[in-house]
PDB file of C-alpha atoms and ligand atoms in Angstrom:
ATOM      1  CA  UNK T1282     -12.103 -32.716 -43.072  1.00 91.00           C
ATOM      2  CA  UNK T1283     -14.189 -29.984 -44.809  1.00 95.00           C
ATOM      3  CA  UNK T1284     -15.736 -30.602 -48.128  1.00 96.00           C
ATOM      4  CA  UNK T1285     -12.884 -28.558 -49.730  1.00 97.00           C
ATOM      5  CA  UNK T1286     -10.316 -30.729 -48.070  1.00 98.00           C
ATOM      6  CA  UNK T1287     -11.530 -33.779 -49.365  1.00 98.00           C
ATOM      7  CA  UNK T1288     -11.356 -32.587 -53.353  1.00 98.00           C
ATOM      8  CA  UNK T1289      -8.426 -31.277 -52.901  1.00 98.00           C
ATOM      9  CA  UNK T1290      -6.959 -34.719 -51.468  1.00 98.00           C
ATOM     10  CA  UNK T1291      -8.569 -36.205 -54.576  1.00 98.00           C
ATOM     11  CA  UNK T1292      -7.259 -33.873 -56.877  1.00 98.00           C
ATOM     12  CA  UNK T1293      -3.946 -34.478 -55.245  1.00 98.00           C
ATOM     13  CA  UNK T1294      -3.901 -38.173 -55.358  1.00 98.00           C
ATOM     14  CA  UNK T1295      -5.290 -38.683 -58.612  1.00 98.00           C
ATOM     15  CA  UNK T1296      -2.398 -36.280 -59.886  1.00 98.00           C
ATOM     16  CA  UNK T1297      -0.133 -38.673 -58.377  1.00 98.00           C
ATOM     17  CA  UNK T1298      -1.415 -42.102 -59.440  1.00 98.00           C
ATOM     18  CA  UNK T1299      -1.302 -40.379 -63.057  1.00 98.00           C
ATOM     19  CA  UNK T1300       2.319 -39.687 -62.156  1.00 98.00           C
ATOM     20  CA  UNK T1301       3.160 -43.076 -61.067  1.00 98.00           C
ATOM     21  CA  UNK T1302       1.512 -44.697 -63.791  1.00 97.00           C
ATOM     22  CA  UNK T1303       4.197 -42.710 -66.419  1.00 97.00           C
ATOM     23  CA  UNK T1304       6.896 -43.241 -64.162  1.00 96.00           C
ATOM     24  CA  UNK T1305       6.462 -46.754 -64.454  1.00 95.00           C
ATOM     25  CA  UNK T1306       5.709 -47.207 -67.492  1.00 95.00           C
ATOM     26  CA  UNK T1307       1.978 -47.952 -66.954  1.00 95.00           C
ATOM     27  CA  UNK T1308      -0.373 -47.265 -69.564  1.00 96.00           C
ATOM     28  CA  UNK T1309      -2.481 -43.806 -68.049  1.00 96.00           C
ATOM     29  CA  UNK T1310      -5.874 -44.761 -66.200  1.00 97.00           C
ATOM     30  CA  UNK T1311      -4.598 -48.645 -65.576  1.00 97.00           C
ATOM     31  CA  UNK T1312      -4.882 -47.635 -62.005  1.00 98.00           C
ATOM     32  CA  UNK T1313      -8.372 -47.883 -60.021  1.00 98.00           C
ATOM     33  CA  UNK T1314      -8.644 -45.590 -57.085  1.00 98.00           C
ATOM     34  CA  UNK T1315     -10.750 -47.042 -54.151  1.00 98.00           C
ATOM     35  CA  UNK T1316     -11.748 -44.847 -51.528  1.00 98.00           C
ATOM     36  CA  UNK T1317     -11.362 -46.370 -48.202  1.00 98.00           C
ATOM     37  CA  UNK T1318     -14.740 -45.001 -46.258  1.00 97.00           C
ATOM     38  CA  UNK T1319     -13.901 -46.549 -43.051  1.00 97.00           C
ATOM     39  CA  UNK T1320     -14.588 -44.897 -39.732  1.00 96.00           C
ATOM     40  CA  UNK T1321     -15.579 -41.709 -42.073  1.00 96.00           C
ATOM     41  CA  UNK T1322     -18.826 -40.330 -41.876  1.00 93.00           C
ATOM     42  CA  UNK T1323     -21.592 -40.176 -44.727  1.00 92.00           C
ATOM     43  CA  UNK T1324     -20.956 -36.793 -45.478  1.00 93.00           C
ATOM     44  CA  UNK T1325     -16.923 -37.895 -46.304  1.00 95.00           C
ATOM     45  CA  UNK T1326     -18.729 -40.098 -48.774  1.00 94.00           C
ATOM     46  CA  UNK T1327     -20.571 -37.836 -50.143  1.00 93.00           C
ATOM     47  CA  UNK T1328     -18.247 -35.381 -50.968  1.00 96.00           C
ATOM     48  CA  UNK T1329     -15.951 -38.111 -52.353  1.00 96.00           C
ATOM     49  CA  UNK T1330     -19.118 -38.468 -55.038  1.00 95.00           C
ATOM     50  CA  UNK T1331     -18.976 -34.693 -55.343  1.00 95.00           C
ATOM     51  CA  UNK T1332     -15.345 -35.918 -56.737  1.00 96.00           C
ATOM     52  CA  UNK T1333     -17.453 -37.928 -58.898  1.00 96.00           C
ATOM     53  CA  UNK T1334     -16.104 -41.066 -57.137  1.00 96.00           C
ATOM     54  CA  UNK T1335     -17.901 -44.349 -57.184  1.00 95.00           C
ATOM     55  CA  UNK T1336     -15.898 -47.058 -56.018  1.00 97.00           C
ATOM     56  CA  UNK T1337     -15.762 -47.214 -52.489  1.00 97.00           C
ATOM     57  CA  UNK T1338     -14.268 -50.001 -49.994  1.00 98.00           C
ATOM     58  CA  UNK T1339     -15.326 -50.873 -45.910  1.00 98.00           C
ATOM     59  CA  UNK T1340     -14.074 -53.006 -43.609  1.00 97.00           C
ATOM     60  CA  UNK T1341     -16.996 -53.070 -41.488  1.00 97.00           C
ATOM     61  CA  UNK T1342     -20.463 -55.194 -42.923  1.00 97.00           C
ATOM     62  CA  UNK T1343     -22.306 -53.048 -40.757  1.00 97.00           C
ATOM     63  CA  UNK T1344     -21.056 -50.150 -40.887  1.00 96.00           C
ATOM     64  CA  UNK T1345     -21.212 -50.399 -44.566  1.00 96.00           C
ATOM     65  CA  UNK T1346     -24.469 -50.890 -44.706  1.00 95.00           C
ATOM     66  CA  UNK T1347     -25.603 -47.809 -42.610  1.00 93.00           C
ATOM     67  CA  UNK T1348     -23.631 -45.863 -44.858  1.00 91.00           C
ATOM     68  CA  UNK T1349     -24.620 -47.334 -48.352  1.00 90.00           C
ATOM     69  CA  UNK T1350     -27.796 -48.217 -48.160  1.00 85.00           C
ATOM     70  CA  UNK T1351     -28.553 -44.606 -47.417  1.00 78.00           C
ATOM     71  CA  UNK T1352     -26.517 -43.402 -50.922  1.00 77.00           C
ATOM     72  CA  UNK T1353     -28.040 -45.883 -52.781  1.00 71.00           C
ATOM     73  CA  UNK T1354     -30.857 -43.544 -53.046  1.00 68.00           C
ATOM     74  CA  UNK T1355     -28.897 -40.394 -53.898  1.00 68.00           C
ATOM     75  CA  UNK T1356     -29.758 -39.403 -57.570  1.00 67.00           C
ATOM     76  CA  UNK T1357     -27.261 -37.298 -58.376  1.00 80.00           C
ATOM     77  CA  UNK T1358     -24.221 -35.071 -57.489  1.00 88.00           C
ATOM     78  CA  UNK T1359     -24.989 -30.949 -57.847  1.00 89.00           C
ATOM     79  CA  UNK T1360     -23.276 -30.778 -61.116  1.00 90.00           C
ATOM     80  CA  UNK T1361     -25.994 -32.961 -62.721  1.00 87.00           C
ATOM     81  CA  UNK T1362     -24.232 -36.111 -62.884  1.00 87.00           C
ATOM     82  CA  UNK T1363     -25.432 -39.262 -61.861  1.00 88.00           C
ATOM     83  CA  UNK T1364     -23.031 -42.183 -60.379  1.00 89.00           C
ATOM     84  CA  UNK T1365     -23.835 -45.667 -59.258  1.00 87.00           C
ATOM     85  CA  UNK T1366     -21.475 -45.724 -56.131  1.00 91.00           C
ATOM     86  CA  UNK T1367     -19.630 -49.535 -56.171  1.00 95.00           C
ATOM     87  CA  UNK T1368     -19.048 -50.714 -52.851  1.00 97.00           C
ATOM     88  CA  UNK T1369     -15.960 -53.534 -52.005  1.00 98.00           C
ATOM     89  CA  UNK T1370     -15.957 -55.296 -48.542  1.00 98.00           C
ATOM     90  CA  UNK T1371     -12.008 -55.303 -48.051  1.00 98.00           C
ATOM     91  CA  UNK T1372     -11.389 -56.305 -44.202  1.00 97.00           C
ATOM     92  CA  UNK T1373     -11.986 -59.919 -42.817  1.00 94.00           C
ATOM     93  CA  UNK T1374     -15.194 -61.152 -43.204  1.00 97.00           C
ATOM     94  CA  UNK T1375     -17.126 -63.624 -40.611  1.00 97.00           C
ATOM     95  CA  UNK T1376     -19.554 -65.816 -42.024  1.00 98.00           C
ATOM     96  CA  UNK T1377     -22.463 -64.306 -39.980  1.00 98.00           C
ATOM     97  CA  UNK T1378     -21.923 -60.922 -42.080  1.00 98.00           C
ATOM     98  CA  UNK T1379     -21.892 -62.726 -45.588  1.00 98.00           C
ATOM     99  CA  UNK T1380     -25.831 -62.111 -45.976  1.00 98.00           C
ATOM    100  CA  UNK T1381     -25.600 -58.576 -45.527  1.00 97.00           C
ATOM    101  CA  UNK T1382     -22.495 -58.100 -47.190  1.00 97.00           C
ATOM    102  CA  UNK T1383     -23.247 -59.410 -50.784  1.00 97.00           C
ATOM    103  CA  UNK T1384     -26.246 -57.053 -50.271  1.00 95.00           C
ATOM    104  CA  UNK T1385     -24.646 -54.472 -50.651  1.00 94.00           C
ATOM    105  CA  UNK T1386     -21.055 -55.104 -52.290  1.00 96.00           C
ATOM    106  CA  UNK T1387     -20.383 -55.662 -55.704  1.00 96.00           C
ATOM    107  CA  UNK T1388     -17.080 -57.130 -54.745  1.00 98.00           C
ATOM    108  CA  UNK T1389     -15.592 -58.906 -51.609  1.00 98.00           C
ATOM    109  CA  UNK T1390     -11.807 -58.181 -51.398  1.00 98.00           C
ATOM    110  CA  UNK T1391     -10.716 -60.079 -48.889  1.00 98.00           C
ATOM    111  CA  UNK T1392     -11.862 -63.615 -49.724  1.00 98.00           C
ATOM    112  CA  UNK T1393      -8.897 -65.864 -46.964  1.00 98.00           C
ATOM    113  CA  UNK T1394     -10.473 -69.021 -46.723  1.00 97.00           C
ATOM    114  CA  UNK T1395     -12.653 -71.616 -48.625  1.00 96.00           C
ATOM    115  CA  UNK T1396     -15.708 -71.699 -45.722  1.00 96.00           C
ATOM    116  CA  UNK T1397     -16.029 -68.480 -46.759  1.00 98.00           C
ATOM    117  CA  UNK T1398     -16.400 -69.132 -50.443  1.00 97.00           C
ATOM    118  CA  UNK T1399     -19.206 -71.302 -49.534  1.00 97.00           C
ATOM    119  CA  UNK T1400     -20.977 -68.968 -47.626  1.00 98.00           C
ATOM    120  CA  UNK T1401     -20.782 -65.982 -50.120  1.00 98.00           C
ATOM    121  CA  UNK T1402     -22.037 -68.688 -52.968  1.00 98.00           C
ATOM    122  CA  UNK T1403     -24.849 -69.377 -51.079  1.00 98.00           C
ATOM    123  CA  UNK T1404     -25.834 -66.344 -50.027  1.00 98.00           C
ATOM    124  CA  UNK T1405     -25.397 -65.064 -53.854  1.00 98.00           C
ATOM    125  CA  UNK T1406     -27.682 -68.069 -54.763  1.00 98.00           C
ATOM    126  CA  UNK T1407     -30.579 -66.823 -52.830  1.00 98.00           C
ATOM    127  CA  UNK T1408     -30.516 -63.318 -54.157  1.00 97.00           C
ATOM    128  CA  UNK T1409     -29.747 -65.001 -57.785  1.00 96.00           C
ATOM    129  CA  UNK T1410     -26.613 -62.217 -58.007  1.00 97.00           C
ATOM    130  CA  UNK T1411     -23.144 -62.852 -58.899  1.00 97.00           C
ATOM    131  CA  UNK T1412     -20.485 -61.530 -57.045  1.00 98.00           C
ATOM    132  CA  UNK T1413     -16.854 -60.844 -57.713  1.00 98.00           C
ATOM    133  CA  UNK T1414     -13.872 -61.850 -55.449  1.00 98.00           C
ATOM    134  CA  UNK T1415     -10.544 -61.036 -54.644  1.00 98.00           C
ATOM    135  CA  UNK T1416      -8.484 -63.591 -53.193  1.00 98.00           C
ATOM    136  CA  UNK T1417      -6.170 -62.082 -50.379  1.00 98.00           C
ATOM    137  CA  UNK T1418      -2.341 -63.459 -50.024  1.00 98.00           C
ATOM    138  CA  UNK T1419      -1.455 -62.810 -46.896  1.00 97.00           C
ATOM    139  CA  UNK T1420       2.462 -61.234 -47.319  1.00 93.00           C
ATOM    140  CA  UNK T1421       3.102 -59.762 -44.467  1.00 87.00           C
ATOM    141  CA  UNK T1422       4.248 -60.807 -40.916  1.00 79.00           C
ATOM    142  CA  UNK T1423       2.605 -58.536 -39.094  1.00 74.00           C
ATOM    143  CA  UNK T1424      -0.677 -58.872 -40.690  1.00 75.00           C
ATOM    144  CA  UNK T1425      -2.891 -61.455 -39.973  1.00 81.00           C
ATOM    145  CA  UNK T1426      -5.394 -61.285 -42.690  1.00 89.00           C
ATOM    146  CA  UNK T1427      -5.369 -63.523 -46.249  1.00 96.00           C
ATOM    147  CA  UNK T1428      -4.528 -67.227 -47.394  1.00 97.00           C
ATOM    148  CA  UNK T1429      -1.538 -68.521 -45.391  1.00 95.00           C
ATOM    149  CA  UNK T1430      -0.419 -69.904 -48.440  1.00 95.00           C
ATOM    150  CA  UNK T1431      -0.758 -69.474 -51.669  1.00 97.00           C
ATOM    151  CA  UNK T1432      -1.191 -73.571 -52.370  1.00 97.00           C
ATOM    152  CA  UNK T1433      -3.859 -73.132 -50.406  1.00 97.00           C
ATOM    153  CA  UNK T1434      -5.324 -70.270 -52.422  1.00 98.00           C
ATOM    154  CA  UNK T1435      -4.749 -71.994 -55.067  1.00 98.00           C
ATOM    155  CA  UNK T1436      -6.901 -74.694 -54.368  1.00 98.00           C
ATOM    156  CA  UNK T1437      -9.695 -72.448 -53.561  1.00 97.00           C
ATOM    157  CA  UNK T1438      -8.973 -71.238 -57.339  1.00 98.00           C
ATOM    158  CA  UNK T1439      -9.443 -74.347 -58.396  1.00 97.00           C
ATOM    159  CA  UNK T1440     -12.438 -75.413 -56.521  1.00 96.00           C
ATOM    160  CA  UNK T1441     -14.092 -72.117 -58.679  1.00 96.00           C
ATOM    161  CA  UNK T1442     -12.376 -73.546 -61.897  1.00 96.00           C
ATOM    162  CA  UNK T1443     -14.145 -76.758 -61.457  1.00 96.00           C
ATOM    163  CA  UNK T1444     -17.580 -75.070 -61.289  1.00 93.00           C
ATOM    164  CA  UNK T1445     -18.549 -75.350 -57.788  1.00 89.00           C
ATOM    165  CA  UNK T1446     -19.090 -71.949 -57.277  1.00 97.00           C
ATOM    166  CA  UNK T1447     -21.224 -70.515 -60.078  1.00 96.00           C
ATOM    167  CA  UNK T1448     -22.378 -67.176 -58.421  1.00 98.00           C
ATOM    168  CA  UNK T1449     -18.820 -66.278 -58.118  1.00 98.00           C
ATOM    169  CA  UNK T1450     -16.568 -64.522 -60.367  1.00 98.00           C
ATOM    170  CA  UNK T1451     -12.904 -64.761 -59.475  1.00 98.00           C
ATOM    171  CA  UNK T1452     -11.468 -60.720 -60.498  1.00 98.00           C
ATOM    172  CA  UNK T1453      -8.231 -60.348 -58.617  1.00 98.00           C
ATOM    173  CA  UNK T1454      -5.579 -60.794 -55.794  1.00 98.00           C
ATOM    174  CA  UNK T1455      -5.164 -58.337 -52.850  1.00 98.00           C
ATOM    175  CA  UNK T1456      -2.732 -58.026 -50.191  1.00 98.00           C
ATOM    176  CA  UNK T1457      -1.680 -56.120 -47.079  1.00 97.00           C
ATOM    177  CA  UNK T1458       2.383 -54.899 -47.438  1.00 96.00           C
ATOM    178  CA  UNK T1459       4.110 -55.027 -44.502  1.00 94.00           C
ATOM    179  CA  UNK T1460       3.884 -51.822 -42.232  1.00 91.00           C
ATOM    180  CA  UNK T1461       7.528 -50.890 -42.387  1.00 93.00           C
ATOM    181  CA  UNK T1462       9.148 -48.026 -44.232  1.00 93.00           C
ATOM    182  CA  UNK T1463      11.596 -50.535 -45.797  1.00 96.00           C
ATOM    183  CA  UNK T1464      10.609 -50.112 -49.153  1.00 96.00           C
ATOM    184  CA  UNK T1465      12.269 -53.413 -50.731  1.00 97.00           C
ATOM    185  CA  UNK T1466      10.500 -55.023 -48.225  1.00 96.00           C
ATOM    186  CA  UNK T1467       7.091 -52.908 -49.472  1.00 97.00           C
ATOM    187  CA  UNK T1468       7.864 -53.826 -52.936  1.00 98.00           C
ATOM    188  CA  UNK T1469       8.918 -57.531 -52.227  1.00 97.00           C
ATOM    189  CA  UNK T1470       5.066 -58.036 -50.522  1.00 97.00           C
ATOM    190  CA  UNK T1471       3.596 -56.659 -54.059  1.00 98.00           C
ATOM    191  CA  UNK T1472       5.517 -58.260 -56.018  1.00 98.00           C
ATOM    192  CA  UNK T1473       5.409 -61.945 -54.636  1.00 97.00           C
ATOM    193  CA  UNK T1474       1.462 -60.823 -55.443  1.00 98.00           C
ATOM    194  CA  UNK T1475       2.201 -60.092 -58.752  1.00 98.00           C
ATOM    195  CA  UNK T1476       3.941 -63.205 -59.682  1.00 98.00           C
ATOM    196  CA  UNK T1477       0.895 -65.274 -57.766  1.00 98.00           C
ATOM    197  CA  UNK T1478      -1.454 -63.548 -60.461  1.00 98.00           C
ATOM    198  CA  UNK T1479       1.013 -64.703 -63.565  1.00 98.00           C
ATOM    199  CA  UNK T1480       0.765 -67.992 -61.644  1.00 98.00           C
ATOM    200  CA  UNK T1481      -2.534 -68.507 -61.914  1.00 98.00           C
ATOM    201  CA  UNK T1482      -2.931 -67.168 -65.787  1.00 98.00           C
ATOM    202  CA  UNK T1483      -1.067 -70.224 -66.462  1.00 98.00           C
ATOM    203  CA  UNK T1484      -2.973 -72.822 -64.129  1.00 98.00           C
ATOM    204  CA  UNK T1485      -6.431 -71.036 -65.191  1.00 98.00           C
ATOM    205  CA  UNK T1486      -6.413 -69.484 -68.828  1.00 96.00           C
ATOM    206  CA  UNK T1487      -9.973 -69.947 -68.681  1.00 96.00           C
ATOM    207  CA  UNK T1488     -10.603 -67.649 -65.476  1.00 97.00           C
ATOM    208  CA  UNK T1489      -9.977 -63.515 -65.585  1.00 96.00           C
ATOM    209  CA  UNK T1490      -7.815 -63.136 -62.530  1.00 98.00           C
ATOM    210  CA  UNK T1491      -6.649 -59.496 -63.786  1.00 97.00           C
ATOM    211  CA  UNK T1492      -7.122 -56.965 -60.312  1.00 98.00           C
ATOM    212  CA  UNK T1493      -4.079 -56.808 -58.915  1.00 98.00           C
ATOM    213  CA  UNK T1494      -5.612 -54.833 -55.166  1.00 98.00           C
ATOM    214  CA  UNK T1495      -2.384 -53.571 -53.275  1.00 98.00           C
ATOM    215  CA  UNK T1496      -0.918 -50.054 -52.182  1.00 98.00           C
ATOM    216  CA  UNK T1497      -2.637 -47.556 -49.271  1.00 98.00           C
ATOM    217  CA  UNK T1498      -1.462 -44.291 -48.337  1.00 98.00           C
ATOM    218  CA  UNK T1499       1.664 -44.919 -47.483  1.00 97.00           C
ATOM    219  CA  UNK T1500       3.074 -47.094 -50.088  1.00 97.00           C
ATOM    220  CA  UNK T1501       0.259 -46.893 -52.877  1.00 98.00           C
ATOM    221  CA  UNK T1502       3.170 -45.377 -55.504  1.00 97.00           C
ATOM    222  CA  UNK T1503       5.384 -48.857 -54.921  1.00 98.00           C
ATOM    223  CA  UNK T1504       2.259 -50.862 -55.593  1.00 98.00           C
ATOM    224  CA  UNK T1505       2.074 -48.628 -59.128  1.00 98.00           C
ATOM    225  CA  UNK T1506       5.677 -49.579 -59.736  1.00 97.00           C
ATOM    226  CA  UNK T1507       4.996 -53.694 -58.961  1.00 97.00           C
ATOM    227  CA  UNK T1508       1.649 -53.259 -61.223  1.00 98.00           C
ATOM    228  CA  UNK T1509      -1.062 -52.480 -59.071  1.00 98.00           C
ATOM    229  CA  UNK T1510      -4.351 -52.055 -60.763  1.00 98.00           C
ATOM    230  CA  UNK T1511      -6.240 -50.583 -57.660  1.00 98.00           C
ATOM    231  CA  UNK T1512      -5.377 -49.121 -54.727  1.00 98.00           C
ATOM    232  CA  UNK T1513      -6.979 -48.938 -51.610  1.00 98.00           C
ATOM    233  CA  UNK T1514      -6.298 -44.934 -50.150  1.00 98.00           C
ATOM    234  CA  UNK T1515      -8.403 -43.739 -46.909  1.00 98.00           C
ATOM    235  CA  UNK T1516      -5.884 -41.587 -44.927  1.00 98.00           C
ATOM    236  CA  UNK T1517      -4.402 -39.835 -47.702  1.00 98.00           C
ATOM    237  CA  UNK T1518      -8.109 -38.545 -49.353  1.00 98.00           C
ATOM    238  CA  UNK T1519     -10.226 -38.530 -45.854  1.00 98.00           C
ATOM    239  CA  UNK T1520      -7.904 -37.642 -43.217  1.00 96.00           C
ATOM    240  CA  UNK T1521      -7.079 -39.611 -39.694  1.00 93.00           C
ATOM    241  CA  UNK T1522      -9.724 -41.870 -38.488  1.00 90.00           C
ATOM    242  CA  UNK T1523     -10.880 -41.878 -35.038  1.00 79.00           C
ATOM    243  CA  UNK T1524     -11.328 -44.900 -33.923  1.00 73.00           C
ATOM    244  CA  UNK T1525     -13.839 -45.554 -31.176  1.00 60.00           C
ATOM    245  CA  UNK T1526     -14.843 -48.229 -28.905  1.00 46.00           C
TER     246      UNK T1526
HETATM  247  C1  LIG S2641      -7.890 -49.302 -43.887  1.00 84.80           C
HETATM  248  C2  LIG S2641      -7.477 -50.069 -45.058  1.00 84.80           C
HETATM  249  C3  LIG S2641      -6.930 -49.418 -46.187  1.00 84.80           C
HETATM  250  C4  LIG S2641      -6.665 -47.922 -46.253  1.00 84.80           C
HETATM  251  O1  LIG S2641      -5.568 -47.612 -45.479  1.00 84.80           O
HETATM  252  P1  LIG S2641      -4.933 -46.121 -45.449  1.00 84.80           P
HETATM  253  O2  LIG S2641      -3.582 -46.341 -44.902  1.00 84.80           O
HETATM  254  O3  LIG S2641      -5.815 -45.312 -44.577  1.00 84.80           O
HETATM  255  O4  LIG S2641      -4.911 -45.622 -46.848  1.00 84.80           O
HETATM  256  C5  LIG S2641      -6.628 -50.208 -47.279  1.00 84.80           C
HETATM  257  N1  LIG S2641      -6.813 -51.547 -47.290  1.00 84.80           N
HETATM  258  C6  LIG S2641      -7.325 -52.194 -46.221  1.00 84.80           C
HETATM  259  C7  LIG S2641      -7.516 -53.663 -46.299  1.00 84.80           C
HETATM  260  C8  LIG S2641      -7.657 -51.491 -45.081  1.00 84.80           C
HETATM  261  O5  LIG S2641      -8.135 -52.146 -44.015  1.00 84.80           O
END
């Protein structure tokens, strides 16, 4: 994608999400836009900050960090501006990757189990930095990623309610739809999400579980509908990713 093609994408999708949010009755900017980076160059990145974008998301710890740690020492887009680029880990983490990912992430989407809770609080605790999660529900059958249940995530809630975790701040739920072109079946995914969030601003009053991290290219303007707060767009803003061994 050249330079051009990329703001134009952004121009494009940011129209839309501004669309969605009236059509739904969404107040206007109540919809983050994170720019899914993966298998996309530096210079994609780049010229998604030229778009004065910051928040970013990766699958890949390593990747990630060959591509951040370079921008963190970009000063400033042409125009003048200056942006702190936000990065959010959003694909399955191991535990060997924790270190290096809460180096570098402000925010770990895809939080599926409790182990890795544990690892991410110590980690934090050695670098003294809090962290932000996302708990992912996994809602889809042919995904494999996110809590089984949501009991179980709701333990894990709890666990962090309880003080156990201090270097982690619980921000939001995030799920996977199915990848169907059934859109009830879309919109059933986000909104079982949805009520899981309401859930938990019952059991936790205390806690700010607000993000609500669902819709990608395909289906991001159902996720606006079922109250998405953020969604997660690569194809649609950086083109087809090539994929390679
Ligand atoms: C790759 C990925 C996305 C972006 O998907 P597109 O269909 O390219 O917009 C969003 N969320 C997660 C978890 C991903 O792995």
């Amino acid at each position: 994608m050249t330079k051009q093609q990329i703001a134009d994408n952004f121009s494009k999708i940011r129209e839309d999400i501004k669309n969605a949010e009236l059509n739904s009755g969404r107040a206007p900017g109540s919809v983050k836009l994170c720019a899914v980076s993966k298998f996309h160059p530096l210079e994609s990145v780049v010229d998604a900050l030229e778009c004065h974008q910051t928040l970013f998301g990766e699958n890949r710890v390593q990747e990630a960090f060959e591509k951040f740690n370079s921008i963190r020492s970009l000063p400033q887009v042409t125009d003048g501006t200056l942006l702190q680029p936000q990065l959010h880990i959003i694909g399955s983490l191991q535990l060997n990757k924790v270190k290096k990912a809460v180096q570098i992430a402000s925010c770990i989407q895809s939080v599926d189990r409790e182990e890795l809770l544990s690892e991410i609080e110590k980690q934090c605790s050695k670098l003294d930095k809090k962290i932000n999660v996302f708990f992912e529900l996994h809602t889809a059958e042919d995904s494999k990623s996110g809590y089984g249940s949501e009991d179980e995530l709701i333990e894990s809630v709890q666990k962090i309610a309880d003080g156990d975790f201090s270097h982690i701040v619980p921000a939001g739920l995030m799920t996977m739809a199915p990848f169907t072109e059934d859109k009830i079946l879309i919109g059933k995914s986000f909104e079982r999400l949805r009520l899981l969030k309401e859930k938990l601003a019952s059991l936790f009053p205390a806690l700010n579980i607000n993000e609500l991290s669902m819709g990608m290219s395909g289906d991001y303007k159902i996720a606006i509908e079922e109250g998405s707060t953020m969604v997660r767009i690569g194809t649609a803003l950086f083109g087809e990713r090539e994929y390679s061994a």
